Short mmCIF file of C-alpha atoms in Angstrom, two decimals:
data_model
loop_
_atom_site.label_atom_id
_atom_site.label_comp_id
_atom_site.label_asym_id
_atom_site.label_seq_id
_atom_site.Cartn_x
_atom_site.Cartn_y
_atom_site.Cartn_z
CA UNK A 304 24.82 22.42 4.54
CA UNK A 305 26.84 20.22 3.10
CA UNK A 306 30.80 20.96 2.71
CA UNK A 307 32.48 21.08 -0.91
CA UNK A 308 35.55 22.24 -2.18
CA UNK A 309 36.53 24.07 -5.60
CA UNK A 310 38.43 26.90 -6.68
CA UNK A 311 37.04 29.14 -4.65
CA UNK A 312 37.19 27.48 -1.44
CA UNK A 313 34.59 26.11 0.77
CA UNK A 314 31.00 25.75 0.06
CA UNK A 315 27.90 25.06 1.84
CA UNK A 316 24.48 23.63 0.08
CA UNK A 317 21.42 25.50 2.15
CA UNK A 318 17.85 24.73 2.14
CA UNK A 319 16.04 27.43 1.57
CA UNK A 320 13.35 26.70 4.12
CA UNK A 321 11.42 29.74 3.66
CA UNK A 322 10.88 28.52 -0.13
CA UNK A 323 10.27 25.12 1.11
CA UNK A 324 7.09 26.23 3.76
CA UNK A 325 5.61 28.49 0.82
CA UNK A 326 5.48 25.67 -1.41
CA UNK A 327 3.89 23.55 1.01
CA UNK A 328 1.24 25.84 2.22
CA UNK A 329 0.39 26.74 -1.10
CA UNK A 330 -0.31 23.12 -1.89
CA UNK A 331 -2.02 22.11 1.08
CA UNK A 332 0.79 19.84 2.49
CA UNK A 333 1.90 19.91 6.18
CA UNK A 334 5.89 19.52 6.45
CA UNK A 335 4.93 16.15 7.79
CA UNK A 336 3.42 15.43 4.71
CA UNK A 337 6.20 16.74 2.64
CA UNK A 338 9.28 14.36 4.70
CA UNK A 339 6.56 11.76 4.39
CA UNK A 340 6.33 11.93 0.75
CA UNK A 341 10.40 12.19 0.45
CA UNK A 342 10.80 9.64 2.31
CA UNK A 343 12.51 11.41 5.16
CA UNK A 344 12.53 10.55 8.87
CA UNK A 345 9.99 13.53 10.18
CA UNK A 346 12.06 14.29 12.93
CA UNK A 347 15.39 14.77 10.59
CA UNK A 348 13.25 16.55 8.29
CA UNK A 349 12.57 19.34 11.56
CA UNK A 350 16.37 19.47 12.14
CA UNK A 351 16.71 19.92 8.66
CA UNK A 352 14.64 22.98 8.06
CA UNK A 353 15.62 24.22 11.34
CA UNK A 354 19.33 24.17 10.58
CA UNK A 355 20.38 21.98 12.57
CA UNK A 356 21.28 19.02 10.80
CA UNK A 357 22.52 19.19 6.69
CA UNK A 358 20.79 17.68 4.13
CA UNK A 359 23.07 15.50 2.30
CA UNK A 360 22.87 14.05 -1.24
CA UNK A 361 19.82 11.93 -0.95
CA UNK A 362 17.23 13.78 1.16
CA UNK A 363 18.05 16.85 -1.52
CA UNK A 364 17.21 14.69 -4.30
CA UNK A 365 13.79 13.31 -2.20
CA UNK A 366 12.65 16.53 -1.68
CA UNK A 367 13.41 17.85 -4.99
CA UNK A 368 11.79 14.79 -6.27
CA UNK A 369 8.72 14.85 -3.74
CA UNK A 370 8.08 18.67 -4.54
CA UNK A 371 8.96 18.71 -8.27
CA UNK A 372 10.85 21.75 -7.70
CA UNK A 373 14.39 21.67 -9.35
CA UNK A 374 17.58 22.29 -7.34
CA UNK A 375 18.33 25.75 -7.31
CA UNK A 376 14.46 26.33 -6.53
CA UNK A 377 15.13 24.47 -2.82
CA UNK A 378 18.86 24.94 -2.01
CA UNK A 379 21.62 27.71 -2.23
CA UNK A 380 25.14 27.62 -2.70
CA UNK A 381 27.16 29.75 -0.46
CA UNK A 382 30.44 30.65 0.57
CA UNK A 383 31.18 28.97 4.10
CA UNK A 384 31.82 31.83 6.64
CA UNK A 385 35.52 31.15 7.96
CA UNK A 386 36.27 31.22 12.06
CA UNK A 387 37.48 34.32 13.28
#
């Protein structure tokens, strides 16, 4: 959930968690398994996919790494939601 700005305005980077558990499952890795193969403190990896905490930079490129799954297959860029 990381901010960024362009043309457009604000952006967030999401996790797509839901792509992240399938993944997993299907290869027989807990999702303590998968923040222990990125490299990822367990319990910031549960904030993480919980969204609670963002996942900056780094743990993006771990997991991407750690899974072998490119960029767009784990996160989403959207549109931050302005406050009403």
């Amino acid at each position: 959930m990381m901010d960024t700005m362009n043309s457009a305005g604000k952006q967030r980077v999401q996790l797509r968690a839901s792509v992240l558990r399938q993944v997993a499952a299907q290869r027989n890795l807990s999702l303590g398994d998968v923040a222990i193969d990125a490299g990822i403190d367990p319990a910031h990896f549960s904030a993480i996919l919980n969204g609670k905490r963002p996942a900056g930079p780094g743990v993006r490129r771990r997991l991407c790494r750690a899974l072998k799954l490119s960029f767009d297959d784990l996160f989403e860029i959207t549109p931050e939601r302005e406050a009403v």
